[in-house]
Short mmCIF file of C-alpha atoms in Angstrom, two decimals:
data_model
loop_
_atom_site.label_atom_id
_atom_site.label_comp_id
_atom_site.label_asym_id
_atom_site.label_seq_id
_atom_site.Cartn_x
_atom_site.Cartn_y
_atom_site.Cartn_z
CA UNK N 1 125.12 109.33 190.31
CA UNK N 2 123.53 106.16 188.89
CA UNK N 3 123.83 105.33 185.58
CA UNK N 4 120.76 105.78 183.47
CA UNK N 5 118.64 102.78 182.93
CA UNK N 6 119.22 103.37 178.90
CA UNK N 7 123.13 103.07 179.78
CA UNK N 8 123.27 99.44 181.33
CA UNK N 9 123.05 97.44 178.23
CA UNK N 10 122.39 98.05 174.58
CA UNK N 11 119.12 95.65 174.62
CA UNK N 12 116.56 95.36 177.48
CA UNK N 13 114.83 91.55 177.31
CA UNK N 14 111.40 91.88 177.28
CA UNK N 15 110.00 88.74 179.35
CA UNK N 16 106.42 87.37 179.48
CA UNK N 17 107.03 84.69 182.11
CA UNK N 18 103.57 81.91 182.05
CA UNK N 19 105.91 79.75 185.13
CA UNK N 20 107.30 81.54 188.15
CA UNK N 21 109.76 78.55 188.82
CA UNK N 22 111.38 79.89 185.09
CA UNK N 23 112.40 83.02 186.48
CA UNK N 24 115.47 82.61 188.25
CA UNK N 25 117.31 80.48 185.76
CA UNK N 26 116.27 82.34 182.89
CA UNK N 27 117.28 85.66 184.72
CA UNK N 28 120.57 84.18 185.49
CA UNK N 29 121.50 83.34 181.72
CA UNK N 30 120.25 86.57 180.35
CA UNK N 31 122.91 88.50 183.16
CA UNK N 32 125.70 85.50 182.14
CA UNK N 33 125.48 86.84 178.42
CA UNK N 34 125.55 90.55 179.40
CA UNK N 35 121.64 91.77 180.11
CA UNK N 36 121.42 92.87 183.31
CA UNK N 37 118.56 94.77 182.37
CA UNK N 38 115.36 92.75 182.88
CA UNK N 39 112.00 93.86 181.57
CA UNK N 40 109.32 91.29 183.23
CA UNK N 41 105.54 92.63 181.58
CA UNK N 42 102.83 91.93 183.64
CA UNK N 43 100.76 89.87 181.24
CA UNK N 44 100.58 86.58 183.16
CA UNK N 45 99.45 86.07 186.39
CA UNK N 46 103.12 84.55 187.26
CA UNK N 47 104.61 88.09 187.32
CA UNK N 48 104.99 89.53 190.16
CA UNK N 49 105.91 86.26 191.93
CA UNK N 50 109.06 86.14 189.06
CA UNK N 51 109.78 89.66 190.03
CA UNK N 52 110.05 88.69 193.45
CA UNK N 53 112.02 85.65 192.88
CA UNK N 54 114.40 87.52 190.34
CA UNK N 55 115.15 90.38 193.26
CA UNK N 56 115.51 88.00 195.65
CA UNK N 57 117.82 85.97 194.04
CA UNK N 58 119.47 87.31 191.19
CA UNK N 59 121.20 90.64 193.14
CA UNK N 60 122.94 91.20 189.94
CA UNK N 61 119.86 91.57 187.35
CA UNK N 62 118.38 94.82 187.22
CA UNK N 63 114.70 93.53 187.02
CA UNK N 64 111.75 95.79 186.01
CA UNK N 65 108.24 95.56 185.44
CA UNK N 66 106.53 96.02 182.15
CA UNK N 67 103.12 96.67 180.79
CA UNK N 68 102.58 99.08 184.02
CA UNK N 69 99.37 100.79 183.35
CA UNK N 70 97.48 101.39 186.97
CA UNK N 71 98.91 103.20 189.73
CA UNK N 72 98.18 99.82 191.81
CA UNK N 73 100.56 98.17 189.37
CA UNK N 74 103.20 100.61 189.80
CA UNK N 75 102.65 99.71 193.76
CA UNK N 76 102.65 95.80 193.64
CA UNK N 77 105.71 95.50 191.71
CA UNK N 78 107.96 98.19 193.65
CA UNK N 79 106.73 96.35 196.47
CA UNK N 80 108.02 92.81 194.50
CA UNK N 81 111.40 94.43 194.05
CA UNK N 82 111.20 95.88 190.44
CA UNK N 83 113.55 98.57 190.25
CA UNK N 84 112.40 100.02 187.42
CA UNK N 85 108.85 100.62 185.68
CA UNK N 86 107.92 100.56 181.87
CA UNK N 87 104.85 101.67 180.29
CA UNK N 88 103.46 101.18 176.79
CA UNK N 89 102.14 104.55 177.08
CA UNK N 90 101.07 107.21 180.41
CA UNK N 91 98.58 109.32 181.44
CA UNK N 92 98.44 111.88 184.12
CA UNK N 93 97.77 109.47 187.20
CA UNK N 94 99.88 106.82 186.14
CA UNK N 95 102.45 109.49 185.47
CA UNK N 96 102.51 110.94 188.92
CA UNK N 97 102.26 107.42 190.19
CA UNK N 98 105.52 106.51 188.56
CA UNK N 99 107.18 109.74 189.85
CA UNK N 100 106.15 109.06 193.26
CA UNK N 101 107.27 105.44 192.89
CA UNK N 102 111.19 106.58 194.13
CA UNK N 103 112.11 103.77 190.86
CA UNK N 104 113.33 104.90 186.92
CA UNK N 105 110.37 104.58 184.62
CA UNK N 106 110.32 105.05 180.82
CA UNK N 107 106.87 106.33 180.12
CA UNK N 108 105.67 105.17 176.37
CA UNK N 109 105.10 107.47 174.25
CA UNK N 110 104.65 107.09 169.69
CA UNK N 111 104.41 110.92 168.94
CA UNK N 112 105.69 114.25 169.61
CA UNK N 113 103.33 116.02 171.18
CA UNK N 114 103.70 113.11 173.99
CA UNK N 115 107.40 114.11 174.08
CA UNK N 116 106.69 117.72 174.50
CA UNK N 117 104.11 116.16 177.20
CA UNK N 118 106.71 114.72 179.07
CA UNK N 119 109.48 117.23 178.59
CA UNK N 120 107.40 119.68 180.37
CA UNK N 121 107.44 117.47 183.25
CA UNK N 122 111.03 116.83 183.63
CA UNK N 123 110.91 113.38 182.03
CA UNK N 124 113.59 113.15 179.44
CA UNK N 125 114.13 108.73 178.83
CA UNK N 126 111.09 107.44 177.19
CA UNK N 127 109.94 104.02 175.76
CA UNK N 128 108.91 104.52 171.78
CA UNK N 129 106.38 102.34 171.54
CA UNK N 130 105.26 100.65 169.09
CA UNK N 131 108.66 101.47 167.18
CA UNK N 132 108.17 99.94 163.77
CA UNK N 133 104.91 100.91 163.67
CA UNK N 134 104.86 104.41 164.70
CA UNK N 135 107.47 105.37 162.37
CA UNK N 136 110.57 103.30 163.19
CA UNK N 137 113.93 104.94 162.67
CA UNK N 138 113.07 107.13 160.33
CA UNK N 139 110.53 108.97 162.67
CA UNK N 140 113.47 108.86 165.98
CA UNK N 141 115.71 110.43 163.38
CA UNK N 142 113.36 113.07 162.80
CA UNK N 143 112.66 113.95 166.52
CA UNK N 144 116.37 114.47 167.57
CA UNK N 145 116.85 117.75 165.95
CA UNK N 146 114.15 119.53 167.24
CA UNK N 147 113.73 117.34 170.75
CA UNK N 148 117.37 116.19 171.56
CA UNK N 149 116.90 116.13 175.28
CA UNK N 150 114.55 113.56 175.02
CA UNK N 151 116.12 109.48 175.16
CA UNK N 152 114.60 106.50 173.93
CA UNK N 153 114.22 102.71 174.21
CA UNK N 154 112.54 101.83 171.07
CA UNK N 155 110.45 98.35 171.85
CA UNK N 156 108.19 96.36 169.35
CA UNK N 157 109.01 95.15 166.55
CA UNK N 158 112.77 95.12 166.90
CA UNK N 159 114.98 92.15 166.65
CA UNK N 160 118.60 91.64 165.80
CA UNK N 161 118.84 92.82 162.41
CA UNK N 162 117.01 95.96 162.50
CA UNK N 163 118.18 96.71 165.96
CA UNK N 164 121.88 98.22 164.80
CA UNK N 165 120.31 100.73 162.86
CA UNK N 166 118.24 102.11 166.25
CA UNK N 167 121.54 101.96 168.21
CA UNK N 168 123.01 103.76 165.65
CA UNK N 169 120.85 106.52 166.56
CA UNK N 170 122.05 109.82 168.82
CA UNK N 171 118.76 109.45 170.97
CA UNK N 172 118.46 105.93 171.50
CA UNK N 173 120.33 104.61 174.58
CA UNK N 174 118.76 100.92 174.01
CA UNK N 175 116.48 98.76 172.46
CA UNK N 176 113.44 96.59 173.87
CA UNK N 177 112.81 92.63 172.73
CA UNK N 178 112.10 89.32 172.51
CA UNK N 179 114.52 87.55 170.28
CA UNK N 180 116.83 86.75 172.66
CA UNK N 181 113.83 84.48 174.30
CA UNK N 182 112.60 82.18 171.80
CA UNK N 183 109.70 80.38 172.76
CA UNK N 184 110.71 76.99 171.90
CA UNK N 185 114.10 77.37 174.04
CA UNK N 186 111.85 78.91 177.06
CA UNK N 187 109.52 75.91 176.92
CA UNK N 188 112.66 73.16 176.52
CA UNK N 189 114.34 75.60 179.28
CA UNK N 190 117.59 75.60 177.39
CA UNK N 191 118.98 78.14 179.17
CA UNK N 192 122.12 77.85 177.27
CA UNK N 193 120.63 78.77 174.06
CA UNK N 194 119.13 81.96 176.09
CA UNK N 195 122.82 83.41 177.14
CA UNK N 196 124.38 82.89 174.06
CA UNK N 197 121.49 84.47 171.99
CA UNK N 198 122.34 87.06 175.05
CA UNK N 199 125.49 87.81 174.67
CA UNK N 200 125.09 88.30 170.68
CA UNK N 201 122.47 90.92 171.53
CA UNK N 202 125.01 92.24 173.91
CA UNK N 203 127.49 92.91 171.46
CA UNK N 204 124.68 94.82 169.58
CA UNK N 205 125.86 97.99 170.95
CA UNK N 206 129.32 98.24 169.00
CA UNK N 207 128.08 96.84 165.96
CA UNK N 208 125.44 99.68 166.20
CA UNK N 209 127.90 102.58 166.37
CA UNK N 210 130.22 101.26 163.59
CA UNK N 211 126.26 101.91 161.12
#
């Protein structure tokens, strides 16, 4: 059985790529740092080309598409090589498209009712977004008792300081974040710095287990 997306690494980098030519060296730096699951968000015109480039040239990366909000985007990103999908929220139409895609997906939730609705449909792995604004670790901890079968990748407002607190929760498999991708490092194409920050992030699971 293939490992869960939530178990590939403690942190999933949430990547916004403005220039598709940056995609491959950026992905290689993240993988070298120990973060193989890479979420490329559909927030820029370069996103699909970036996913295609990473899928074709960095086979050790598990590249996915983020900010997926339409069935058309599901089709386009999977065709480009996305191996998982992440949405900020979900509708019945979007969920059906993601379920039919043949790749793992994390639909976004921020309330217990949304979690229960997904559990009814057999979905147990979800994105908790926007994590800090929606109640943070306290909210997720309160869900663990009544809804222990749900597992989450919290994203939104998470950085190196609070990531261990999330990772210590029993219902959190990984977190999503951007702190290993500082804008000035990307602009300077300082992939060595990205790799170093990725390596620090990859070590957070151990810290989280000790909290």
